[in-house]
Amino acid sequence: MSDLRSILLVGEGNFSFSAALTRFYSSSETRITATCLQDKDAALRQQQAADNIQTVEGSGGAVLFEVDCTKLEECASLRGCAFDRILFNFPHCGRKSGVKKNRQLLKDFFLSCVQFLAEEGEVHVSLCNGQGGTPVDQPRREWFNSWQVVAMAAEAHLILSDVHKFESEKYQSYKCTGYRSQDKGFHLENALLHVFTRSLPYASAKVIKLEEDVDGQRVQFNMPAELGDFMFRDFLASDSVHPVKLVQDFILDGVGERWPVSMTTASHSFLLTAKQWETNHCGVEGEQCYWIHPLQKGFNSDSLLATELAHLTLLDSQDTHRGPSEKPLRNKAADGSRFLCSHSTDPDEDLYLLRPSLIPKLSELHNKNQGGKVSATESNVNYESATGCEKLSGRCNGVTCVLYGMSGLVFRNLPVNFWNIPVFHELHLTGVFSSQSEPVKLFEQTFDRLLSPLGISIVAEDGGFSFMAHPMGSVGKVLSRTSGDDITVTVSINLDVLAVVLFSIPDWRLLWSYDPRFLKQFAPRPSPGTSYHAFSLFPEIFSFDISFWIGSSWEELKFHALVREASLGTVEQVKLIDKFSHPDLSQTSYCYRLIYQSHTHALSHTQALKFHKNLESLLSSRLQVTIR
């Protein structure tokens, strides 16, 4: 707090806290501005008020009267000011006001004060024990009987970043007054100081237009809007300190102590052809794939069309109508619904899919490298960690067993649920071993040593084993396939879920946060097992129901895709709570319950309701349902 330059105090009574704070910062250049609601004559009638005001003003501070903390913008003396800290101690509407009035007081205060808060400033609100409604309050009141301070701050796009004991002993001259408009202090025992900071604003969903070479043809397509924010984030770049990269390095270093590992650095298309998927389903069912109709295919990338359209174009998700230059070659791709993935599992020449796994790409690499078994002298791979490989069973009958690896984004079209992740980073490793070396057993020993101390269980399965974590379930698996005297071993790991587990991150969506406070924690490259400290504490949960009559073209996964798009990923769970078929109208109605929560942004009731109304609009226009 030695870096403070300006502090604003609101709702002061006798100015004893302002005077105490002035003494506390007497050796620094901090400027204090203290305000109260009363006029000057009323304020001076309070005990010691005159002396306290003199202390503040004598140290270069300012004292302002008749300042309404819910309408700070009306105070001419504050216009143009920005404060590093804004403090409100023990707010109260006065007399026997109920929790609703005090909630409104907090809400109006936050909405007003945020206009005067410096970009990286903090708002401090002190409350009596139990009032805030957070888990730190002990005993904790029922939420509906609390002041719901986190929810009220969220209305002003503020998040709770810290909460701790109110240190009254630090300010011994502070005399709290004003309880129920009496010259009587609030109960400071177990009182709590709540620290709020700015949240990043929500960015609108985007449709990303891409061009890729797929199976010898140039293909132009739109990435579904709900996936746009996941693209091109470079979490796995060589200089990245993102937890997904730290976990990958941890795995590769551990495995590299036993076998040399060669990771490919080549870029790969996000698309697979339907034929490629039919040849190798990658263990992913067709309904879990994002099927894509191309906008264009087979065109010359140097043509006028390609010149007019940038390789990467961001479009507002609301602008889903084709422009004059976007003329697909086939009618089935021409309607606006192409922005939603098709879930047909019948492969045809017009269908592509976003890669649900890296297995096809890794298989190509594996085949190019002679099945993964090359002599030590012939290999031109860049070993990441080959020290001690020979004595640690890194040699199999005179040849070095090289693990070939690849990592990158994969896409799964799944219903909205807490641990259903539509996009994640997958790590694949594969190699061919002599059956005499018992490679599956060696892999089990390696991963047991790496992951078991960090809460990951190794569960044996036919031909391999799985990595299991509670409550998310499978984190990855190791499979083997025998061919003659050789055993091919494939390791597949969901790096995102593993990062959540190894760094105790409460929500996988945090991995995709743009807030610098998230990534800052990983700048020192902490070891897995280091717990993440949330920058947004106790985000509120909001629940809304939505009911509608479906049409003949109803596809439930399209509904889930729209939920992700409309809510900007703030819906963490969708539950079907009722289904009704009208006996006379031959119509079917669905009722879903949507649970909204965000660990990355301030989510207020107002904002959640806005998302919900946007969903209703998109459902009507995109899926032709009738909202009930």
XYZ file of C-alpha atoms in Angstrom:
628
model
C 0.000 0.000 0.000
C 3.074 2.258 0.044
C 2.473 2.987 -3.657
C -0.884 4.689 -2.991
C -1.289 8.164 -4.348
C -4.954 8.975 -3.763
C -7.679 7.665 -1.481
C -11.357 8.594 -1.426
C -13.435 7.886 1.667
C -17.221 8.046 1.462
C -19.948 7.884 4.096
C -17.732 9.249 6.843
C -19.406 10.221 10.107
C -17.063 11.872 12.610
C -14.044 11.575 10.226
C -12.135 9.552 12.822
C -11.196 6.907 10.240
C -10.033 9.600 7.802
C -7.842 11.087 10.531
C -6.478 7.651 11.488
C -5.683 6.909 7.844
C -3.975 10.293 7.505
C -1.690 9.434 10.416
C -1.025 5.959 8.984
C 0.184 7.457 5.690
C 1.878 10.484 7.197
C 5.277 9.471 5.824
C 4.075 8.953 2.238
C 2.765 11.208 -0.492
C -0.740 9.794 -0.284
C -3.533 12.336 -0.654
C -6.780 11.661 1.192
C -10.179 13.012 0.220
C -12.837 12.414 2.888
C -16.545 12.940 2.247
C -19.746 12.686 4.243
C -23.451 12.919 3.483
C -24.262 15.532 6.158
C -23.783 19.244 5.798
C -20.876 20.834 7.618
C -22.858 22.004 10.657
C -24.337 18.547 11.251
C -20.952 16.882 10.846
C -19.232 19.234 13.303
C -21.791 18.385 15.983
C -20.309 14.886 16.220
C -17.713 14.272 18.914
C -14.103 14.974 17.871
C -15.224 15.721 14.294
C -13.620 19.188 14.256
C -10.242 17.817 15.398
C -10.382 14.981 12.883
C -11.194 17.332 10.024
C -8.288 19.561 11.038
C -5.966 16.508 11.011
C -6.988 15.617 7.449
C -6.832 19.135 6.069
C -3.646 19.948 7.963
C -1.882 17.115 6.140
C -2.947 18.329 2.707
C -6.108 16.278 2.437
C -9.578 17.487 1.470
C -12.869 17.227 3.353
C -16.122 17.504 1.408
C -19.639 17.747 2.810
C -23.051 16.860 1.361
C -21.599 14.182 -0.906
C -23.966 11.322 -1.690
C -21.861 8.203 -2.213
C -24.494 6.837 -4.616
C -24.281 9.987 -6.751
C -20.592 10.910 -6.659
C -20.816 12.199 -10.231
C -22.943 15.099 -8.922
C -20.069 16.390 -6.770
C -18.278 19.120 -8.725
C -15.110 18.777 -6.622
C -14.675 15.136 -7.693
C -15.137 15.581 -11.428
C -12.113 14.478 -13.402
C -10.597 12.675 -10.411
C -9.410 9.058 -10.369
C -8.598 7.338 -7.079
C -6.363 4.382 -6.353
C -8.588 3.372 -3.445
C -12.201 4.151 -2.647
C -13.275 3.189 0.889
C -16.728 2.766 2.363
C -16.754 1.611 5.980
C -19.874 -0.103 7.326
C -22.464 1.233 4.890
C -25.997 1.355 6.222
C -29.223 3.077 5.107
C -30.037 4.032 8.666
C -32.696 3.097 11.189
C -34.222 -0.372 10.832
C -33.672 -0.660 7.103
C -33.872 -4.188 5.749
C -31.353 -6.110 3.678
C -32.990 -5.091 0.396
C -32.448 -1.384 1.046
C -28.864 -1.973 2.074
C -28.264 -4.097 -1.029
C -29.573 -1.241 -3.140
C -27.280 1.148 -1.287
C -24.293 -1.053 -2.138
C -25.348 -1.441 -5.751
C -25.823 2.304 -6.258
C -22.517 3.032 -4.523
C -20.596 0.603 -6.750
C -22.203 1.954 -9.920
C -21.265 5.486 -8.927
C -17.780 4.980 -7.504
C -16.502 2.893 -10.418
C -16.596 6.091 -12.494
C -13.860 7.513 -10.242
C -11.754 4.377 -9.864
C -8.287 4.280 -11.419
C -7.759 1.499 -13.960
C -5.978 -0.752 -11.468
C -7.639 0.729 -8.405
C -9.481 -1.009 -5.599
C -12.793 -0.458 -3.844
C -12.744 -1.400 -0.137
C -16.029 -2.093 1.641
C -16.062 -3.033 5.328
C -19.053 -4.987 6.589
C -20.096 -6.533 9.857
C -19.714 -10.284 10.106
C -22.501 -12.037 8.210
C -23.625 -9.091 6.092
C -21.559 -9.836 2.983
C -23.009 -13.261 2.294
C -19.699 -14.913 1.347
C -18.216 -18.162 2.710
C -15.734 -16.092 4.742
C -18.567 -14.895 6.990
C -18.699 -17.138 10.052
C -21.380 -17.869 10.941
C -22.758 -17.421 7.452
C -26.256 -16.095 6.927
C -28.667 -17.474 4.363
C -27.817 -15.863 1.047
C -31.244 -14.238 0.679
C -30.798 -12.657 4.128
C -27.390 -11.160 3.330
C -26.360 -8.019 1.492
C -25.034 -10.112 -1.414
C -22.047 -7.832 -1.762
C -20.426 -9.816 -4.614
C -23.585 -9.676 -6.714
C -24.067 -5.963 -6.053
C -20.481 -5.184 -7.058
C -20.860 -7.249 -10.225
C -23.557 -4.827 -11.368
C -20.704 -2.307 -11.724
C -18.389 -4.894 -13.360
C -16.345 -5.325 -10.204
C -15.096 -8.628 -8.816
C -14.206 -9.582 -5.259
C -10.447 -10.089 -5.291
C -9.763 -10.374 -1.570
C -11.542 -10.504 1.769
C -9.907 -10.434 5.167
C -10.387 -9.298 8.722
C -11.018 -5.592 9.267
C -7.883 -4.537 11.194
C -9.384 -2.031 13.597
C -6.267 -2.205 15.802
C -4.345 -0.536 12.990
C -6.468 2.590 13.401
C -6.805 2.894 17.168
C -8.306 6.393 17.058
C -11.131 5.199 14.805
C -14.523 5.498 16.489
C -17.225 3.852 14.404
C -20.570 5.681 14.563
C -23.875 5.717 12.784
C -25.483 2.390 13.685
C -29.181 2.815 12.869
C -28.632 6.614 12.753
C -27.549 6.640 16.399
C -24.346 7.883 17.958
C -23.410 4.267 18.424
C -20.791 2.113 16.746
C -21.160 -1.004 14.630
C -19.898 -4.314 15.988
C -16.320 -4.525 14.715
C -15.649 -7.985 16.116
C -15.059 -10.343 13.167
C -15.860 -7.540 10.725
C -14.538 -8.125 7.209
C -12.888 -5.911 4.611
C -13.921 -6.742 1.029
C -11.570 -5.682 -1.772
C -13.020 -5.238 -5.255
C -11.231 -4.670 -8.550
C -12.282 -4.142 -12.140
C -13.312 -7.036 -14.319
C -12.443 -7.193 -17.991
C -15.442 -6.345 -20.198
C -17.237 -9.065 -22.124
C -16.325 -9.282 -25.800
C -19.012 -10.185 -28.311
C -18.919 -13.617 -29.923
C -17.125 -13.758 -33.264
C -17.284 -15.938 -36.328
C -13.807 -16.653 -37.675
C -13.439 -17.260 -41.404
C -10.567 -19.566 -42.319
C -8.937 -21.008 -45.431
C -7.025 -24.283 -45.243
C -5.509 -26.872 -47.558
C -7.290 -30.148 -46.879
C -6.469 -33.309 -48.790
C -5.111 -31.292 -51.738
C -7.982 -28.808 -51.909
C -8.285 -25.236 -50.711
C -11.283 -25.001 -48.368
C -12.895 -21.890 -46.968
C -15.146 -22.260 -43.933
C -16.506 -20.506 -40.864
C -15.457 -21.582 -37.424
C -18.638 -21.837 -35.307
C -19.155 -18.663 -33.276
C -19.070 -20.450 -29.915
C -15.512 -21.589 -30.710
C -14.113 -18.303 -31.973
C -12.613 -17.192 -28.672
C -10.592 -20.409 -28.381
C -8.637 -19.952 -31.588
C -5.036 -18.841 -32.095
C -4.160 -18.328 -28.444
C -0.714 -20.003 -28.712
C -0.800 -21.551 -25.255
C 1.769 -24.137 -26.372
C 4.273 -21.695 -27.868
C 7.886 -22.349 -26.891
C 8.072 -19.247 -24.686
C 4.617 -19.706 -23.133
C 4.131 -19.832 -19.359
C 0.506 -20.875 -19.663
C -0.385 -23.725 -17.262
C -1.285 -25.974 -20.222
C 2.270 -25.546 -21.529
C 3.756 -26.054 -18.064
C 1.860 -29.333 -17.721
C 2.961 -30.487 -21.159
C 6.584 -29.721 -20.295
C 6.171 -31.600 -17.022
C 4.856 -34.693 -18.834
C 7.480 -34.579 -21.583
C 10.321 -34.100 -19.106
C 9.099 -37.040 -17.036
C 8.615 -39.349 -20.008
C 11.865 -38.089 -21.551
C 13.831 -39.463 -18.625
C 13.054 -42.933 -19.961
C 12.653 -42.471 -23.735
C 13.734 -39.785 -26.209
C 10.777 -37.664 -27.314
C 10.468 -35.903 -30.658
C 7.687 -33.301 -30.732
C 6.554 -31.995 -34.096
C 6.453 -28.243 -34.565
C 4.630 -28.249 -37.896
C 1.232 -26.587 -38.140
C -1.707 -28.771 -39.083
C -5.139 -28.141 -40.522
C -8.061 -27.928 -38.146
C -10.181 -29.768 -40.713
C -10.460 -33.439 -41.615
C -12.382 -34.778 -44.571
C -15.329 -37.059 -43.926
C -13.351 -39.843 -45.585
C -10.389 -39.329 -43.240
C -12.699 -39.510 -40.256
C -14.466 -42.602 -41.628
C -11.085 -44.312 -42.000
C -10.046 -43.457 -38.454
C -12.826 -42.479 -36.030
C -10.206 -41.676 -33.376
C -12.465 -43.203 -30.725
C -14.861 -40.237 -31.072
C -18.466 -40.827 -32.083
C -19.893 -38.925 -35.041
C -22.414 -36.996 -32.972
C -19.521 -35.622 -30.913
C -17.878 -34.068 -33.966
C -18.246 -30.551 -35.311
C -19.343 -31.164 -38.898
C -18.688 -28.290 -41.290
C -20.124 -27.364 -44.688
C -17.483 -25.380 -46.615
C -18.281 -21.938 -47.942
C -15.887 -22.508 -50.832
C -13.674 -25.385 -51.913
C -11.254 -26.090 -54.708
C -10.656 -22.405 -55.525
C -7.331 -20.792 -56.301
C -6.080 -18.975 -53.212
C -4.588 -16.287 -55.494
C -7.946 -15.574 -57.102
C -9.812 -12.316 -56.771
C -12.176 -13.946 -54.299
C -9.360 -14.944 -51.986
C -7.894 -11.473 -52.302
C -11.168 -9.910 -51.228
C -11.496 -12.230 -48.248
C -8.718 -12.110 -45.658
C -7.189 -15.357 -44.493
C -8.612 -14.575 -41.080
C -11.654 -12.318 -40.796
C -13.533 -11.580 -37.611
C -17.238 -10.982 -38.075
C -19.791 -10.020 -35.458
C -21.751 -13.127 -34.598
C -24.973 -11.281 -35.259
C -23.992 -10.746 -38.900
C -24.761 -14.232 -40.115
C -25.941 -13.302 -43.611
C -23.687 -14.107 -46.528
C -21.989 -11.197 -48.198
C -22.179 -10.681 -51.963
C -18.762 -12.241 -52.567
C -19.427 -15.358 -50.488
C -20.905 -17.705 -53.076
C -20.684 -21.350 -52.076
C -20.342 -23.899 -54.826
C -23.186 -26.056 -53.524
C -26.658 -25.013 -52.438
C -26.617 -27.017 -49.220
C -24.017 -24.654 -47.794
C -25.829 -21.520 -48.836
C -28.324 -21.026 -46.013
C -27.600 -19.118 -42.820
C -27.586 -22.290 -40.762
C -24.120 -23.100 -42.050
C -22.773 -21.133 -39.101
C -24.044 -23.940 -36.941
C -22.378 -27.282 -37.322
C -24.252 -30.082 -38.990
C -24.492 -33.190 -36.868
C -25.166 -35.667 -39.643
C -22.805 -38.602 -39.418
C -23.167 -39.647 -43.088
C -19.847 -38.798 -44.742
C -20.096 -37.144 -48.151
C -17.859 -35.022 -50.301
C -19.334 -31.760 -49.018
C -18.719 -32.487 -45.334
C -15.650 -31.769 -43.298
C -15.175 -31.863 -39.566
C -13.046 -30.058 -37.033
C -10.456 -32.513 -35.846
C -11.784 -34.346 -32.770
C -8.380 -35.902 -32.144
C -4.759 -35.630 -33.270
C -4.517 -39.371 -33.913
C -4.872 -39.127 -37.741
C -2.163 -36.471 -37.916
C 0.102 -38.375 -35.560
C -0.440 -41.575 -37.565
C 0.807 -39.779 -40.671
C 3.905 -38.630 -38.797
C 4.380 -42.087 -37.321
C 4.292 -43.714 -40.770
C 6.755 -41.218 -42.184
C 9.213 -42.139 -39.453
C 9.180 -45.865 -40.216
C 6.752 -46.848 -37.518
C 8.517 -45.015 -34.724
C 11.463 -47.438 -34.531
C 14.692 -46.032 -35.901
C 18.304 -46.664 -35.105
C 20.064 -44.240 -32.869
C 22.521 -43.320 -35.587
C 19.865 -42.865 -38.299
C 17.510 -40.744 -36.256
C 17.545 -37.014 -36.999
C 15.032 -36.103 -34.295
C 15.741 -33.434 -31.762
C 15.730 -35.335 -28.475
C 14.228 -33.222 -25.734
C 15.601 -35.403 -22.954
C 17.661 -38.460 -23.862
C 19.985 -38.605 -20.889
C 20.120 -42.061 -19.357
C 17.799 -43.612 -21.960
C 19.882 -46.727 -22.463
C 20.081 -47.734 -18.818
C 16.374 -46.907 -18.352
C 15.183 -49.371 -20.995
C 15.398 -46.759 -23.710
C 16.953 -49.323 -25.994
C 14.998 -52.200 -27.487
C 17.039 -54.902 -29.220
C 19.732 -52.542 -30.417
C 17.512 -49.676 -31.558
C 16.425 -46.582 -29.716
C 12.671 -46.451 -29.053
C 11.708 -42.909 -29.981
C 8.379 -41.486 -28.902
C 6.883 -39.236 -31.542
C 4.597 -36.569 -30.169
C 2.137 -33.929 -31.229
C -0.061 -31.497 -29.322
C -2.690 -28.995 -30.298
C -6.343 -28.054 -30.213
C -9.081 -30.621 -30.750
C -12.832 -30.044 -30.878
C -15.720 -31.971 -29.370
C -19.374 -31.122 -29.944
C -20.819 -31.855 -26.509
C -23.814 -30.791 -24.415
C -23.139 -27.955 -21.984
C -22.018 -29.481 -18.712
C -19.357 -28.474 -16.230
C -16.710 -30.924 -17.455
C -17.775 -31.078 -21.102
C -15.039 -29.061 -22.783
C -15.713 -28.167 -26.442
C -12.087 -27.241 -27.193
C -8.987 -28.483 -25.429
C -5.301 -29.144 -25.979
C -4.506 -32.782 -26.581
C -1.086 -34.367 -26.202
C -0.425 -37.553 -28.153
C 2.693 -39.689 -27.938
C 3.276 -42.899 -29.855
C 6.118 -45.374 -30.275
C 6.853 -48.974 -31.249
C 8.558 -51.226 -28.723
C 9.743 -54.763 -28.480
C 7.189 -56.849 -26.624
C 10.004 -58.183 -24.433
C 10.503 -54.745 -22.889
C 6.938 -54.717 -21.446
C 6.388 -51.091 -22.483
C 2.893 -50.752 -20.951
C 4.300 -51.674 -17.569
C 7.115 -49.141 -17.999
C 4.641 -46.425 -18.947
C 2.500 -47.253 -15.931
C 5.521 -46.954 -13.641
C 6.506 -43.642 -15.252
C 3.094 -42.016 -14.990
C 2.451 -43.410 -11.523
C 5.641 -41.708 -10.362
C 4.695 -38.434 -12.089
C 0.987 -38.141 -11.404
C -0.065 -40.217 -8.409
C 1.465 -37.762 -5.880
C -0.621 -35.028 -7.545
C -3.993 -36.729 -7.160
C -4.224 -38.610 -10.473
C -5.157 -42.300 -10.207
C -3.869 -44.944 -12.602
C -6.684 -47.361 -13.483
C -5.833 -50.525 -15.426
C -7.827 -51.333 -18.587
C -7.557 -53.930 -21.338
C -4.321 -53.269 -23.181
C -3.409 -50.222 -21.129
C -4.659 -47.878 -18.417
C -6.453 -44.576 -17.817
C -5.640 -41.466 -15.818
C -8.551 -40.632 -13.518
C -9.244 -37.537 -11.422
C -12.182 -36.573 -9.230
C -14.701 -35.210 -10.129
C -13.942 -34.792 -13.837
C -13.225 -38.468 -14.573
C -10.798 -39.505 -17.303
C -7.870 -37.190 -17.995
C -6.253 -39.449 -20.579
C -5.264 -42.985 -21.372
C -2.497 -45.263 -22.589
C -3.386 -47.910 -25.158
C -1.323 -50.634 -26.781
C -1.637 -52.679 -29.950
C 0.396 -55.847 -30.615
C 1.703 -56.696 -34.080
C 4.056 -59.680 -34.166
C 6.945 -59.016 -31.817
C 6.203 -55.315 -31.636
C 3.859 -53.335 -29.413
C 2.634 -49.890 -30.462
C 1.887 -47.697 -27.458
C -0.196 -44.533 -27.747
C -0.534 -41.964 -24.974
C -3.435 -39.504 -25.141
C -3.800 -36.747 -22.511
C -6.258 -33.872 -22.114
C -3.793 -31.166 -21.119
C -6.499 -28.682 -20.110
C -8.157 -30.957 -17.556
C -4.761 -32.085 -16.306
C -3.717 -28.450 -15.807
C -6.918 -27.791 -13.851
C -6.136 -30.724 -11.566
C -2.410 -30.147 -11.105
C -2.763 -26.421 -10.323
C -6.077 -26.668 -8.385
C -7.866 -24.350 -10.818
C -11.604 -24.278 -9.959
C -12.928 -23.973 -13.512
C -11.442 -25.003 -16.875
C -12.781 -21.792 -18.419
C -10.144 -19.877 -16.452
C -7.530 -21.360 -18.759
C -8.968 -19.176 -21.522
C -9.125 -15.971 -19.507
C -7.615 -12.822 -21.006
C -7.228 -11.294 -17.554
C -3.488 -10.713 -16.959
C -3.973 -11.594 -13.286
C -4.471 -15.211 -14.286
C -1.329 -15.698 -16.339
C 0.771 -13.545 -13.978
C 0.623 -16.324 -11.391
C 2.359 -18.706 -13.779
C 5.133 -16.350 -14.896
C 7.583 -17.878 -12.345
C 6.838 -21.314 -13.925
C 5.520 -22.977 -10.762
C 5.733 -26.744 -10.487
C 2.551 -28.814 -10.832
C 1.024 -29.149 -7.392
C 1.233 -25.404 -6.771
C -2.258 -24.125 -5.984
C -3.771 -21.362 -8.066
C -5.057 -18.281 -6.188
C -8.323 -16.941 -7.605
C -8.487 -13.297 -8.657
C -12.303 -13.455 -8.580
C -13.670 -14.856 -5.331
C -17.070 -16.476 -4.756
C -18.740 -15.577 -8.082
C -22.495 -15.690 -7.816
C -24.626 -18.353 -9.499
C -27.779 -17.439 -11.412
C -30.416 -19.829 -12.679
C -32.907 -19.171 -15.490
C -35.404 -21.480 -17.161
C -36.295 -21.400 -20.841
C -39.260 -23.148 -22.483
C -40.124 -23.404 -26.154
C -41.994 -25.392 -28.789
C -39.571 -27.115 -31.127
C -39.845 -27.358 -34.904
C -39.365 -30.285 -37.244
C -35.640 -29.592 -37.693
C -34.836 -29.583 -33.979
C -31.326 -30.771 -33.060
C -30.429 -30.572 -29.395
C -26.698 -30.094 -29.940
C -27.426 -26.981 -31.993
C -29.303 -25.667 -28.970
C -26.263 -26.279 -26.766
C -24.039 -24.549 -29.326
C -26.301 -21.494 -29.211
C -26.229 -21.517 -25.406
C -22.427 -21.265 -25.516
C -22.544 -18.518 -28.138
C -25.300 -16.417 -26.563
C -23.886 -16.622 -23.029
C -20.249 -16.128 -24.075
C -19.451 -19.337 -22.204
C -20.938 -18.219 -18.881
C -23.457 -21.078 -18.772
C -21.792 -23.967 -16.990
C -24.692 -26.408 -16.975
C -27.876 -27.083 -18.945
C -30.515 -29.421 -17.525
C -33.645 -30.682 -19.284
C -36.283 -30.386 -16.556
C -39.477 -30.980 -18.529
C -40.687 -32.308 -21.875
C -44.300 -32.048 -22.963
C -46.087 -33.311 -26.108
C -49.361 -31.544 -26.869
C -52.014 -34.193 -27.671
C -53.937 -31.979 -30.089
C -51.313 -29.778 -31.728
C -48.744 -32.533 -32.345
C -46.106 -30.225 -30.922
C -43.408 -30.878 -28.372
C -42.186 -28.430 -25.760
C -38.880 -28.515 -23.909
C -37.981 -26.714 -20.695
C -34.333 -26.314 -19.770
C -32.683 -24.852 -16.684
C -29.490 -22.888 -17.352
C -26.917 -22.291 -14.610
C -24.815 -19.165 -15.137
C -21.497 -18.541 -13.367
C -18.197 -16.954 -14.343
C -14.799 -17.190 -12.658
C -13.259 -14.913 -15.292
C -15.615 -11.912 -15.452
C -18.006 -10.068 -13.194
C -21.387 -11.705 -13.781
C -24.367 -9.845 -12.382
C -28.043 -10.745 -12.458
C -28.523 -7.986 -15.033
C -25.792 -9.361 -17.299
C -26.945 -12.969 -16.954
C -30.500 -11.945 -17.833
C -29.167 -10.069 -20.871
C -27.399 -13.228 -22.037
C -30.596 -15.204 -21.487
C -32.685 -12.793 -23.565
C -30.064 -12.983 -26.306
C -30.412 -16.765 -26.267
C -34.171 -16.491 -26.721
C -33.630 -14.248 -29.732
C -31.081 -16.568 -31.325
C -33.242 -19.629 -30.754
C -36.157 -17.970 -32.529
C -34.091 -16.779 -35.497
C -31.670 -19.706 -35.913
C -33.616 -22.776 -34.819
C -37.132 -21.512 -35.532
C -38.461 -22.475 -32.117
C -41.367 -20.696 -30.443
C -40.543 -19.315 -27.005
C -43.263 -20.031 -24.460
